[in-house]
Coordinates of C-alpha atoms in Angstrom, one line a residue:
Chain A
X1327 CA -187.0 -133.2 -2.2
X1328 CA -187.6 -136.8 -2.2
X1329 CA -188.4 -137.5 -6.3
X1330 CA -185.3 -136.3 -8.1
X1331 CA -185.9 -136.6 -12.0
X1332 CA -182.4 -137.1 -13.3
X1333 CA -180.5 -139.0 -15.8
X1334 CA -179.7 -141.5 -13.5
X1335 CA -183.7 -142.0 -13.1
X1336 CA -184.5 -141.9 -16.5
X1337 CA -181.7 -144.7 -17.1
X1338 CA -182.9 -146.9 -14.1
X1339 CA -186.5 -146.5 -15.2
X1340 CA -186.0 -147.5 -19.2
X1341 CA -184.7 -150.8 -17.4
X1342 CA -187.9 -151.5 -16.3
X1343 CA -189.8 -150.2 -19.4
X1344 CA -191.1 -147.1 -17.1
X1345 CA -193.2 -149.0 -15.7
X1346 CA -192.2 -147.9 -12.2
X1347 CA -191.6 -144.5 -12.5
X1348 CA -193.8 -143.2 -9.0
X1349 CA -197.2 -141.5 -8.7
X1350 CA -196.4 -137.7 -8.9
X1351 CA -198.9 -137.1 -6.0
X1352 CA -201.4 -138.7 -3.6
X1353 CA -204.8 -138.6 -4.6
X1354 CA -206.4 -138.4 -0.7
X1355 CA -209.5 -138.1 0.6
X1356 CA -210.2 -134.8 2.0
X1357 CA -210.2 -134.3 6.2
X1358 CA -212.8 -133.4 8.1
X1359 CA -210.8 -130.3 9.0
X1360 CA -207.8 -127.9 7.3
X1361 CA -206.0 -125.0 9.2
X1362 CA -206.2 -123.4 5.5
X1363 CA -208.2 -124.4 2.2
X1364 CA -207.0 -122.9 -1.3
X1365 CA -209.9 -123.4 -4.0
X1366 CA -208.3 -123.8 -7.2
X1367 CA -205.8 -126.6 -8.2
X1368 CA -204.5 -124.0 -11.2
X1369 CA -200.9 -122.5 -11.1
X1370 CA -201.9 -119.9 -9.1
X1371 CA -203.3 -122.0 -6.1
X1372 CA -201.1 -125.0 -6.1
X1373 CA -198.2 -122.8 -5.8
X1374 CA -200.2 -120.8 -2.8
X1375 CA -200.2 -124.3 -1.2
X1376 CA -196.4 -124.7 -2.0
X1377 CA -194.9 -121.1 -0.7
X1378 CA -197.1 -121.8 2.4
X1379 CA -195.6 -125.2 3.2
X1380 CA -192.4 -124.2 1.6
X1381 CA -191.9 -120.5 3.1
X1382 CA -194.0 -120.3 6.0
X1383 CA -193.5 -124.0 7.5
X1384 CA -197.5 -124.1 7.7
X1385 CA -198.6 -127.7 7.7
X1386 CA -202.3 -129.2 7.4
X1387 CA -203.0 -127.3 4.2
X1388 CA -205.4 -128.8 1.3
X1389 CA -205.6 -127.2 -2.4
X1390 CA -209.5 -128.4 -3.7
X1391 CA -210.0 -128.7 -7.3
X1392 CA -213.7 -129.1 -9.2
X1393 CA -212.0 -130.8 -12.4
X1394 CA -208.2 -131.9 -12.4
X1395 CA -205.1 -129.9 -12.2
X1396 CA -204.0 -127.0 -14.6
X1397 CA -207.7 -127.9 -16.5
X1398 CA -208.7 -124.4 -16.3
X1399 CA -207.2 -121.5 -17.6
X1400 CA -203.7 -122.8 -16.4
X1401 CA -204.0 -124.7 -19.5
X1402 CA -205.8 -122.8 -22.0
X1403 CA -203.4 -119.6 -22.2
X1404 CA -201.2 -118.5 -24.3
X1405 CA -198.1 -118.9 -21.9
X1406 CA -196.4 -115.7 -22.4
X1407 CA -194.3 -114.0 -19.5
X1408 CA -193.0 -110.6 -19.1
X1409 CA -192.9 -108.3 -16.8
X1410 CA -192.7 -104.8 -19.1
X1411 CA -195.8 -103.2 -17.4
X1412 CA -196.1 -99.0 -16.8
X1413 CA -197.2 -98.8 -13.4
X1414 CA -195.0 -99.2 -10.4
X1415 CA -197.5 -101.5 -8.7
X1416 CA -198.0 -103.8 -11.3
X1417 CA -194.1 -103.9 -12.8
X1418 CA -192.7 -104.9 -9.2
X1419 CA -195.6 -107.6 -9.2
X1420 CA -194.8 -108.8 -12.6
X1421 CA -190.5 -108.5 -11.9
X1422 CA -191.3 -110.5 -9.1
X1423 CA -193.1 -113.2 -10.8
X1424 CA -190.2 -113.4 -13.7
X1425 CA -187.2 -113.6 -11.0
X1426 CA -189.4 -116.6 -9.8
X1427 CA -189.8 -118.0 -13.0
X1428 CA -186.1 -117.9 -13.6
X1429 CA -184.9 -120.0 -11.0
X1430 CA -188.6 -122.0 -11.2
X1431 CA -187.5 -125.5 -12.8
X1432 CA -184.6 -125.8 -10.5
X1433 CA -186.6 -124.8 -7.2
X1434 CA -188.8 -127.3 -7.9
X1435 CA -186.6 -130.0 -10.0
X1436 CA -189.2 -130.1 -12.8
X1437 CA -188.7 -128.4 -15.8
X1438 CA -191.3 -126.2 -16.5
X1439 CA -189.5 -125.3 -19.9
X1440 CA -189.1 -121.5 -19.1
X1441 CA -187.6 -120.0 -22.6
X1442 CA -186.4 -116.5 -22.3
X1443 CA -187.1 -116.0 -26.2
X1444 CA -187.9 -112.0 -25.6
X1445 CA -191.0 -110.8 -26.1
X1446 CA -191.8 -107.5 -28.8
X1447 CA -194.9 -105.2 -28.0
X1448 CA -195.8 -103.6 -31.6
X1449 CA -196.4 -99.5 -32.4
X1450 CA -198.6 -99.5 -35.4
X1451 CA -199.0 -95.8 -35.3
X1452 CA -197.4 -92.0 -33.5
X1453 CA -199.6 -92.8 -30.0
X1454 CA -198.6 -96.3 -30.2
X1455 CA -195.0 -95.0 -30.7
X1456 CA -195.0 -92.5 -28.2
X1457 CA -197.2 -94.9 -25.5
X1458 CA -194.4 -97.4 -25.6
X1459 CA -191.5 -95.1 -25.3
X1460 CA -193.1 -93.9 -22.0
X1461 CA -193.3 -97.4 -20.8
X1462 CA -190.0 -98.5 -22.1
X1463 CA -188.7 -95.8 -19.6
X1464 CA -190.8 -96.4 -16.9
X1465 CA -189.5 -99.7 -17.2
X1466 CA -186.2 -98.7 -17.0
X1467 CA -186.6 -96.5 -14.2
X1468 CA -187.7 -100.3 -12.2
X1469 CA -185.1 -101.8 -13.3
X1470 CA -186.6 -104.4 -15.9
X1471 CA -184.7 -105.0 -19.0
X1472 CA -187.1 -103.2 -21.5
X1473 CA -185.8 -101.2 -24.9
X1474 CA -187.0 -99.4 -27.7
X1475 CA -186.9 -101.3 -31.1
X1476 CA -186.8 -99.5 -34.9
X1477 CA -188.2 -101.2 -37.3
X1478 CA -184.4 -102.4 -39.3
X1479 CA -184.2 -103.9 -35.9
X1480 CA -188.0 -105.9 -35.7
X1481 CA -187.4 -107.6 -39.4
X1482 CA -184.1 -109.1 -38.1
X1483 CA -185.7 -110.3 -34.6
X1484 CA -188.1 -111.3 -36.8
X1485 CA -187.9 -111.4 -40.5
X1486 CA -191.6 -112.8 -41.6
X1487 CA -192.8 -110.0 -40.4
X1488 CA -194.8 -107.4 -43.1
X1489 CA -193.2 -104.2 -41.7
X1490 CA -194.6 -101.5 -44.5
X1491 CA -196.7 -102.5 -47.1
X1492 CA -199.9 -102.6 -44.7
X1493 CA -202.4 -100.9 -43.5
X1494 CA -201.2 -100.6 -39.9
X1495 CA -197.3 -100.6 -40.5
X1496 CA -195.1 -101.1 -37.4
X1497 CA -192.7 -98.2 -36.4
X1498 CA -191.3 -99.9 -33.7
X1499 CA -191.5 -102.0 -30.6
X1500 CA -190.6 -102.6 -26.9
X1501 CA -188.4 -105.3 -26.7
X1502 CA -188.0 -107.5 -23.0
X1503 CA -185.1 -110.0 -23.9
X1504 CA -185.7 -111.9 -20.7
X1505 CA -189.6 -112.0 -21.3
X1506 CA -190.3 -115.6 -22.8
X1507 CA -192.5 -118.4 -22.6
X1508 CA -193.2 -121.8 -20.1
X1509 CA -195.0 -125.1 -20.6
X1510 CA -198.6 -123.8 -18.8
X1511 CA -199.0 -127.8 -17.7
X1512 CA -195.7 -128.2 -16.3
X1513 CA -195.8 -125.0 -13.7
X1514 CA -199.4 -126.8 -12.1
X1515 CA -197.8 -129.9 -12.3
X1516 CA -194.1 -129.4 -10.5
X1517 CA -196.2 -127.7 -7.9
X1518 CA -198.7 -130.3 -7.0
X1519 CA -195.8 -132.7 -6.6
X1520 CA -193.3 -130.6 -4.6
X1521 CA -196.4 -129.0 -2.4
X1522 CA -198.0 -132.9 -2.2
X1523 CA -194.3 -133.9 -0.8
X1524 CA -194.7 -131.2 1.8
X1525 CA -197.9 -132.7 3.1
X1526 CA -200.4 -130.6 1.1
X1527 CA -203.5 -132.7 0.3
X1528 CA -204.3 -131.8 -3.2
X1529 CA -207.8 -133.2 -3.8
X1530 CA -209.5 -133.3 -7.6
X1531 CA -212.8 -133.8 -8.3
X1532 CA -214.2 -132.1 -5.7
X1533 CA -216.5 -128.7 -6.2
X1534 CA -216.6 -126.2 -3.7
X1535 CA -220.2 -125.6 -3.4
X1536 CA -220.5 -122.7 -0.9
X1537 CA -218.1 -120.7 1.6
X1538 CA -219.4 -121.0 4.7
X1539 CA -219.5 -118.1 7.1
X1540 CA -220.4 -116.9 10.6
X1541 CA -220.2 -113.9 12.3
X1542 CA -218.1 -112.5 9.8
X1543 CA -215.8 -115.2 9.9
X1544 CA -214.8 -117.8 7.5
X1545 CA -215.8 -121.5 9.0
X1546 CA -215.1 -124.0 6.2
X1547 CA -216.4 -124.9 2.7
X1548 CA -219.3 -127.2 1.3
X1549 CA -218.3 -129.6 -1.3
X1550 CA -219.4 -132.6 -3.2
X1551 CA -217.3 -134.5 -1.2
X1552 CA -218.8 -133.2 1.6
X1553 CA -218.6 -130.2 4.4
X1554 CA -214.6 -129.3 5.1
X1555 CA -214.0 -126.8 8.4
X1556 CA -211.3 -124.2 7.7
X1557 CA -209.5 -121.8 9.7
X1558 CA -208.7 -119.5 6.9
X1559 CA -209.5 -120.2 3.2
X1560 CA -208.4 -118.9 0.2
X1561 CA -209.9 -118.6 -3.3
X1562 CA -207.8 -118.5 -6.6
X1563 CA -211.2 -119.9 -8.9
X1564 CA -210.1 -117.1 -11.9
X1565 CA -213.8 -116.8 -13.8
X1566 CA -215.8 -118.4 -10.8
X1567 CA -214.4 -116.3 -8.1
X1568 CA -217.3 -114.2 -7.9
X1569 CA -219.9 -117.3 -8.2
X1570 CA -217.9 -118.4 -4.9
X1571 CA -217.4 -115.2 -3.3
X1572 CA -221.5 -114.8 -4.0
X1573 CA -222.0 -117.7 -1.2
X1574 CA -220.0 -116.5 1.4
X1575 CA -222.2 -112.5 0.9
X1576 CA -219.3 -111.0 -1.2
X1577 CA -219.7 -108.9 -4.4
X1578 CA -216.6 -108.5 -6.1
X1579 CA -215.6 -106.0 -8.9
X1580 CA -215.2 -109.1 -11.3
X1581 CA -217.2 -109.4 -14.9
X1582 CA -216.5 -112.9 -16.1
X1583 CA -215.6 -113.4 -20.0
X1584 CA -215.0 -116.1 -22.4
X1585 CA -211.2 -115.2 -23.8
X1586 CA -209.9 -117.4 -26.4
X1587 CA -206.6 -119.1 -28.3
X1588 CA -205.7 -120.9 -30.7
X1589 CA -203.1 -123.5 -32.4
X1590 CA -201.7 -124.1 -35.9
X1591 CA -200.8 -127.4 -37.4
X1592 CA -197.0 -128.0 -36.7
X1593 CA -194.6 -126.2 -38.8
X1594 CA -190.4 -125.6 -38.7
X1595 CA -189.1 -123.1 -36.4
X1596 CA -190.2 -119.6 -38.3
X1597 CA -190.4 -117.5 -35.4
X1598 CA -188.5 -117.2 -32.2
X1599 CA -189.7 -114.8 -29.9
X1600 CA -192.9 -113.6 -28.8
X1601 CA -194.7 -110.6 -30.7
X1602 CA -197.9 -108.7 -29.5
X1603 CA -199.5 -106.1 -31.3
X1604 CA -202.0 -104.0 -29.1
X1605 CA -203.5 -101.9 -31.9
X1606 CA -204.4 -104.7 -34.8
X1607 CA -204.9 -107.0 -31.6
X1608 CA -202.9 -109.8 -32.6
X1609 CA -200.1 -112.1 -30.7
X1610 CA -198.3 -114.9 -31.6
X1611 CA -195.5 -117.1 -30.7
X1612 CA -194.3 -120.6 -31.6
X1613 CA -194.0 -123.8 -29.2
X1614 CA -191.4 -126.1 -29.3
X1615 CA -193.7 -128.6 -31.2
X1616 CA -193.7 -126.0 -33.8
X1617 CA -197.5 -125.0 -33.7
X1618 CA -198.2 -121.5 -34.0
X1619 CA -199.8 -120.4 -30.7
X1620 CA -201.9 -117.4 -30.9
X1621 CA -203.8 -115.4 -28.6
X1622 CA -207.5 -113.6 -29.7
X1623 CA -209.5 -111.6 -27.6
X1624 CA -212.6 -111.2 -25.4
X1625 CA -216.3 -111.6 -26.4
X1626 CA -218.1 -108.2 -25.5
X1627 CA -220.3 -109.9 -22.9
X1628 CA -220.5 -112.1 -19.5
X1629 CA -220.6 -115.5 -20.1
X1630 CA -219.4 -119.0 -18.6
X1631 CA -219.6 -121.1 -21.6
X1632 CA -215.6 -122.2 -22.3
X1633 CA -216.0 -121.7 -26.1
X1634 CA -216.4 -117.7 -27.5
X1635 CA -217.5 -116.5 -30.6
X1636 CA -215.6 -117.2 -34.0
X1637 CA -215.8 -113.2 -35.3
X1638 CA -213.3 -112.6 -32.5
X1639 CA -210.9 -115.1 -33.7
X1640 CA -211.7 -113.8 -37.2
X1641 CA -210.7 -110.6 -36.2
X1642 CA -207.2 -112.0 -34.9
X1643 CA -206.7 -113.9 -37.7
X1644 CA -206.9 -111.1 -40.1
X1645 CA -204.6 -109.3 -38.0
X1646 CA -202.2 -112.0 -38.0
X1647 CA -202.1 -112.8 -42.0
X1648 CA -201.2 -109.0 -42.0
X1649 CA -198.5 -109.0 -40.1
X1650 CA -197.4 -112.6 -41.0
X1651 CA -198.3 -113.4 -45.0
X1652 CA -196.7 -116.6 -44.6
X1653 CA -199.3 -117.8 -42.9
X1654 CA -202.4 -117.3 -44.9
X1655 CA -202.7 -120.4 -46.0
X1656 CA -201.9 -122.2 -42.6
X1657 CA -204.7 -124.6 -41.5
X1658 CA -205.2 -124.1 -37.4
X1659 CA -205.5 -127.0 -35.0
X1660 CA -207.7 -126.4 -32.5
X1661 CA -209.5 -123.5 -30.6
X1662 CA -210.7 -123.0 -27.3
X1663 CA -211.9 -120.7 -24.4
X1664 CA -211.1 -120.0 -20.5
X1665 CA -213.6 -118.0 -18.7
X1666 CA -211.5 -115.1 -17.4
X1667 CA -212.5 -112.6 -14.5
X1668 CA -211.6 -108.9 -15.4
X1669 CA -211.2 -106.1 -13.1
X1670 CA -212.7 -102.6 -13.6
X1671 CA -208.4 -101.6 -13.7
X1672 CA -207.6 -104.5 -15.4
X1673 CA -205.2 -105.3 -12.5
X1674 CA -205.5 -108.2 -10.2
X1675 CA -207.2 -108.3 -6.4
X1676 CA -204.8 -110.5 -3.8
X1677 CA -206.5 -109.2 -0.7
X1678 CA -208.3 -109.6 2.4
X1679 CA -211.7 -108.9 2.6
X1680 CA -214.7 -107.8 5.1
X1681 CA -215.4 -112.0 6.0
X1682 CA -212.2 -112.7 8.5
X1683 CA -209.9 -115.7 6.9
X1684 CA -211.0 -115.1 3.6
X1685 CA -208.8 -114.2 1.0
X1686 CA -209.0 -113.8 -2.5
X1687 CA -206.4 -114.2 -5.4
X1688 CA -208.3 -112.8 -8.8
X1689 CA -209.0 -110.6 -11.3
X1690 CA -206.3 -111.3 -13.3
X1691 CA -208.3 -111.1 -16.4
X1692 CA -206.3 -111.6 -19.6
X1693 CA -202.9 -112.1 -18.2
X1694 CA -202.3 -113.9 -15.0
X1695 CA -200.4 -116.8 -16.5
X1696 CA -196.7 -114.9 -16.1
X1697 CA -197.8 -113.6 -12.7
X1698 CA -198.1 -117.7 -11.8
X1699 CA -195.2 -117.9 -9.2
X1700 CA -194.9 -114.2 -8.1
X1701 CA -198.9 -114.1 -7.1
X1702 CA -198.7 -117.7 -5.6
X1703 CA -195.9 -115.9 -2.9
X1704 CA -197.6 -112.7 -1.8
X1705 CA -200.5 -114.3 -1.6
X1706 CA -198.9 -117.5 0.5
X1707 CA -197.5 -114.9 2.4
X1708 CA -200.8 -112.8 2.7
X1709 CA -202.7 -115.7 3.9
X1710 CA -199.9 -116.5 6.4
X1711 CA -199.2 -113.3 7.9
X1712 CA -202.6 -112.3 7.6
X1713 CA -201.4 -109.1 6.1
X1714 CA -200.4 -108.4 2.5
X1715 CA -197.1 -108.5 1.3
X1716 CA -195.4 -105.0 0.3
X1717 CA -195.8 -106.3 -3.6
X1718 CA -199.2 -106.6 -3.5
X1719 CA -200.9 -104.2 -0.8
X1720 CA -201.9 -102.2 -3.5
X1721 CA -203.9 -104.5 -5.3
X1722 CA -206.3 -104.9 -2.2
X1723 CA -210.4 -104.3 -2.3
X1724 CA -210.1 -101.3 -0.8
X1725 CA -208.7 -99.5 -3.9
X1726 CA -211.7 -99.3 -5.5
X1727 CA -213.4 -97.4 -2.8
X1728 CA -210.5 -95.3 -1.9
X1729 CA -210.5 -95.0 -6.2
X1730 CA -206.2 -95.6 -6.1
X1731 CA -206.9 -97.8 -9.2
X1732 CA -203.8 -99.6 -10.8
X1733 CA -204.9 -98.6 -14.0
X1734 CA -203.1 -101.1 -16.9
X1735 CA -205.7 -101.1 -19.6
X1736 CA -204.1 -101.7 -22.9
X1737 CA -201.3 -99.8 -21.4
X1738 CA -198.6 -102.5 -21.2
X1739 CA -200.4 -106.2 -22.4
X1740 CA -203.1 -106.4 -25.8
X1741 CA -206.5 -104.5 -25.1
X1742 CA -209.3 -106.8 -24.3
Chain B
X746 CA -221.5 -117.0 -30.9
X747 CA -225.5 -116.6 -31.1
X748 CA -228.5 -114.6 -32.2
X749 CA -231.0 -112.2 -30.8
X750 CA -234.1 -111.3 -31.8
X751 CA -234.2 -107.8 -31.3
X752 CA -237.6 -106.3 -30.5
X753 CA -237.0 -103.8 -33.5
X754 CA -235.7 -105.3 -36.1
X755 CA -236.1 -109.2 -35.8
X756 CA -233.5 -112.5 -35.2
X757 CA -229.9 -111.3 -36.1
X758 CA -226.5 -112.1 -35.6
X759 CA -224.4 -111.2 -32.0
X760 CA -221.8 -110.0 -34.0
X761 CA -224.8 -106.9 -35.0
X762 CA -224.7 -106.3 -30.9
X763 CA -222.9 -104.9 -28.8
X764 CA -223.4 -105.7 -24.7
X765 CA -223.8 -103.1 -22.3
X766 CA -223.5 -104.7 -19.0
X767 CA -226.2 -105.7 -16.4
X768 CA -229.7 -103.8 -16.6
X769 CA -231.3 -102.3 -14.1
X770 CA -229.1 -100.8 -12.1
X771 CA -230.0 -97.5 -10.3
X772 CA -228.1 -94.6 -9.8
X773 CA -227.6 -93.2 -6.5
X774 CA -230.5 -90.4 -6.5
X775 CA -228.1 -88.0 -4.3
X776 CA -224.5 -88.9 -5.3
X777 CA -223.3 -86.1 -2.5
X778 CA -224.9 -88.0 0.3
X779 CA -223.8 -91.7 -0.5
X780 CA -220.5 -93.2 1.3
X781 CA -217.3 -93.8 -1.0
X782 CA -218.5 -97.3 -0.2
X783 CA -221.7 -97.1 -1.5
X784 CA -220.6 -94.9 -4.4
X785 CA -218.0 -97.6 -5.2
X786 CA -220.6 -100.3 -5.2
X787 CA -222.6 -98.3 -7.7
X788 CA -219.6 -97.4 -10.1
X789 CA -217.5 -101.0 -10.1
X790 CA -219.8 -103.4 -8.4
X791 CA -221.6 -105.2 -11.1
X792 CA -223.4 -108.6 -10.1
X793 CA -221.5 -111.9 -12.4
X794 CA -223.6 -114.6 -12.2
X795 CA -223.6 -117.9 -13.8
X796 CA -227.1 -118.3 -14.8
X797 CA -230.1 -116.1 -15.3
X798 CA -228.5 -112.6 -15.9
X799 CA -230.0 -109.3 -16.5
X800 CA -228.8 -107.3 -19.5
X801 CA -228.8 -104.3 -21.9
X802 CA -227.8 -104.6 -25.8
X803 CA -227.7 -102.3 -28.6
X804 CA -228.3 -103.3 -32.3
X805 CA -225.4 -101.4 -33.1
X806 CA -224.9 -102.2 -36.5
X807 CA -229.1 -102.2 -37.0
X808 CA -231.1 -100.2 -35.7
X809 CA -228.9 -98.9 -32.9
X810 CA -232.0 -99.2 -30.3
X811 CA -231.2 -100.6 -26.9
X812 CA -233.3 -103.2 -25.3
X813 CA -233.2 -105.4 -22.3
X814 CA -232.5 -109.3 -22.3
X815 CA -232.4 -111.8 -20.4
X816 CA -229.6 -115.0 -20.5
X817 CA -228.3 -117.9 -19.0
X818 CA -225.1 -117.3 -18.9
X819 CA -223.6 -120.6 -18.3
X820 CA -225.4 -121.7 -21.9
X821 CA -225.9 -118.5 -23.3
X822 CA -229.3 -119.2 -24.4
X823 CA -231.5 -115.5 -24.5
X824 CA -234.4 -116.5 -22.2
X825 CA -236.7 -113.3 -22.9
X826 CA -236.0 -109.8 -24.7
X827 CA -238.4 -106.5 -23.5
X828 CA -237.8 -102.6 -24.5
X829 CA -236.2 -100.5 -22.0
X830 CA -239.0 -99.2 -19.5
X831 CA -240.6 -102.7 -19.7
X832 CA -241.1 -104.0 -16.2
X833 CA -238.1 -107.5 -16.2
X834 CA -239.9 -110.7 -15.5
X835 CA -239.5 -112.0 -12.5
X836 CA -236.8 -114.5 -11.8
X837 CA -239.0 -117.0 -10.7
X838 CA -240.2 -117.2 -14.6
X839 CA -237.3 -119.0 -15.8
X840 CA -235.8 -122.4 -14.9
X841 CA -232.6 -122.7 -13.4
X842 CA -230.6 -125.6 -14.8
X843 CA -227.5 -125.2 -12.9
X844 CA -226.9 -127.7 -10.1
X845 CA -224.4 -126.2 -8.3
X846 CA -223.1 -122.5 -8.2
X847 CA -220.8 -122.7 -10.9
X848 CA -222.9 -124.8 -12.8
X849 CA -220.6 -127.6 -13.5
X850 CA -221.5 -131.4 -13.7
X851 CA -220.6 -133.1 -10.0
X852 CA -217.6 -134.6 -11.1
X853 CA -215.3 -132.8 -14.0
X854 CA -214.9 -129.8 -15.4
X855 CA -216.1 -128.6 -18.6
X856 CA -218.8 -127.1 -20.6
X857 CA -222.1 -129.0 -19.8
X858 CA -224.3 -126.8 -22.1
X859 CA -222.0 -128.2 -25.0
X860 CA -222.5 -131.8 -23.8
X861 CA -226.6 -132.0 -23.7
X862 CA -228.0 -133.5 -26.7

């Protein structure tokens, strides 16, 4: 690693008013010709680009973005990670990602401001109570710090918190003390820079207008910027997966939907860890600038529009000054919306498909921000191999013809 | 957020709706003689496009008929409603504003639909 961010650095630089302080990465023109293509310049496919260079010594690599880097929904979620999850498939995935995350700001000497501030899952009623337990086992059985919570125990994590006098009163939660959150801006950008210093050409601005395909294999992409050849190419687009995958003669299981979040004005520290509530559909947590940062839910229908419809945050909202009475008379910031692609399972899809040297890295709905560095390695090392990894062979295509669904609707994260 | 007119009961708010995916797609007549493929395509394949999309509604909170529509899903904008049974209109019928396959402007990403005047 050539740019070290230190204190010696920040000294030397405030000598010359910062003014010198390097470009984090190049800004090239794209080549006439890639031995593989990642479309997407989110977490998710700038740290593709990075494990590949990084772990699997592959040079000539580019990472092509439409807009710039982390604009998509690598900036516009809600930056919680955890790995508590029922299903074997999907808590090795997620346990993955969170070792990864752990040691992330050091690997890359950026500081992606990972806080392990523990994350609570609510039980608003004797399902939710017994649904949880079950998990908090399964979680235990992999390994993954997970534990059951009483109530005495929520209000002192937690003391804001309207515990009884409420229509939905909380009975108890799962608590992951090494769940937590990161800064959604940083993780694209420390990847860009360490994957741009191992010679990946990460190129913005650029759409990828079509795959292009013969005889069943992949032969490069169309652009604005022109036609790029490709020996294998991998697509990590989140909501415009399946508009891609469309081009190159693939339907996908994917049904694209506006999700949205919100901020709050800036307020002291009031609470420090991250809550979710499946059953009143509410989660919030608080950044280190202080704003509130809370998390609402899907619209019922397909749509590309980045905005979402305001009874959804409504509903949130009334969840929230339920739970939190403090805040009912809190003015939010802003609100916004990422176009999310959900599976039928709700899990992701880092597979292979029919085309050969197409691969695909999507799916991941409502929750792929935690699964950031863990999905950008088996899927580096899927495209590289030309093989899945052992983490994520289960969440290939072919489960939903064989029907071994990973089933994780509402069952670990909020219900969309 | 939007409305819909729905053919029964007149312009109301989204919020009165609730979506039930794309319209118009056909079960398999025999299910016993169609591959695991095939039968998969039917139960999780749904087309996603952005643009002119196919779809079903019911006026749940109305008058809990369903009905057909058709949107652009990249603005949102409802195109054309017609009952169920009603023959769709043809694609060719409506314009396609999208330039590219996602739909975005050639340089930038965003939300063009919120930028036209």
């Amino acid at each position: 690693m050539k740019k070290k961010y230190s204190i010696f650095n920040i000294v030397k630089n405030a000598f010359s008013n910062n003014q010198n302080w390097k470009k984090m990465w190049r800004n090239p023109e794209p080549r006439k010709f890639y031995d593989i293509i990642i479309v997407g310049g989110g977490g998710h496919g700038l740290g593709t680009a990075y494990y590949l260079a990084k772990e699997h010594g592959l040079k000539n690599i580019a990472v092509i973005e439409k807009g710039w880097l982390g604009g998509g929904n690598t900036g516009r979620n809600t930056t919680i990670i955890r790995s508590n999850y029922l299903w074997d498939e999907s808590a090795h995935l997620y346990e993955h990602s969170l070792k990864l995350w752990e040691n992330l700001s050091s690997e890359l000497n950026y500081n992606v401001m990972f806080s392990q501030r523990g994350v609570l899952n609510l039980a608003h009623n004797e399902h939710d109570v017994k649904e949880i337990k079950r998990r908090v086992s399964a979680n235990k059985l992999n390994g993954i710090d997970s534990e059951w919570t009483n109530p005495k125990e929520i209000k002192k994590l937690v003391p804001i918190m309207n515990t009884e006098n409420c229509r939905y009163p909380v009975l108890g939660a799962s608590y992951q003390p090494r769940a937590g959150t990161a800064r959604h801006d940083a993780v694209a950008w420390g990847y860009a820079m360490r994957a741009d210093e191992l010679g990946v050409d990460v190129i913005q601005n650029c759409e990828v207008k079509k795959i292009k395909t013969k005889n069943n294999r992949v032969q490069g992409i169309e652009t604005t910027k022109g036609i790029i050849r490709a020996k294998r190419v991998g697509v990590v687009a989140s909501g415009h997966t399946s508009v891609l995958a469309e081009t190159a003669g693939i339907r996908l299981p994917l049904q694209s939907k506006p999700l949205q979040a919100l901020v709050s004005e800036p307020i002291k520290p009031v609470i420090n860890t991250v809550v979710m509530s499946n059953a009143v559909h509410a989660y919030v947590s608080q950044s280190d600038k202080g704003e509130l940062v809370i998390g609402a839910g899907t619209d019922g229908y397909n749509s590309f529009t980045q905005r979402g419809g305001y009874n959804i945050v409504e509903d949130t909202l009334r969840a929230i000054i339920e739970l939190y009475p403090i805040f009912g008379k809190m003015k939010m910031l802003r609100q916004w919306g990422g176009i999310v692609d959900i599976c039928p399972d709700a899990s992701p899809i880092i597979s292979k498909c029919e085309v050969e040297g197409l691969y695909f890295n999507c799916g991941w709905g409502t929750g792929g921000f935690k699964a950031t560095p863990g999905s950008a390695n088996v899927f580096a090392h899927t495209i590289a191999k030309d093989k899945p990894h052992i983490i994520n062979a289960p969440f290939s295509l072919e489960r939903f013809v064989s029907g071994r669904l990973v089933d994780e609707h509402g069952a670990a994260a909020v219900a969309h | 957020m939007f409305t819909i007119n729905c053919p029964y009961c007149g312009e109301r708010d989204q919020s009165e709706f609730s979506n039930g995916g794309e319209a118009h797609v056909a079960r398999p007549k025999d299910p016993s003689q169609v591959s695991d493929r095939e039968w998969s395509e039917y139960v999780f394949i749904r087309t996603n496009p952005k643009g002119i999309y196919y779809e079903r509604w019911v006026h749940t909170h109305g008058c809990k008929k369903w009905f057909n529509a058709v949107r652009n899903t990249s603005t949102d904008e409802i195109l054309k409603v017609y009952k169920m049974g009603e023959t769709p209109p043809p694609l060719k019928e409506f314009k396609n504003t999208i330039k590219t396959p996602s739909g975005e402007p050639d340089v930038g990403s965003g939300n063009f639909s919120v930028k036209k005047p």
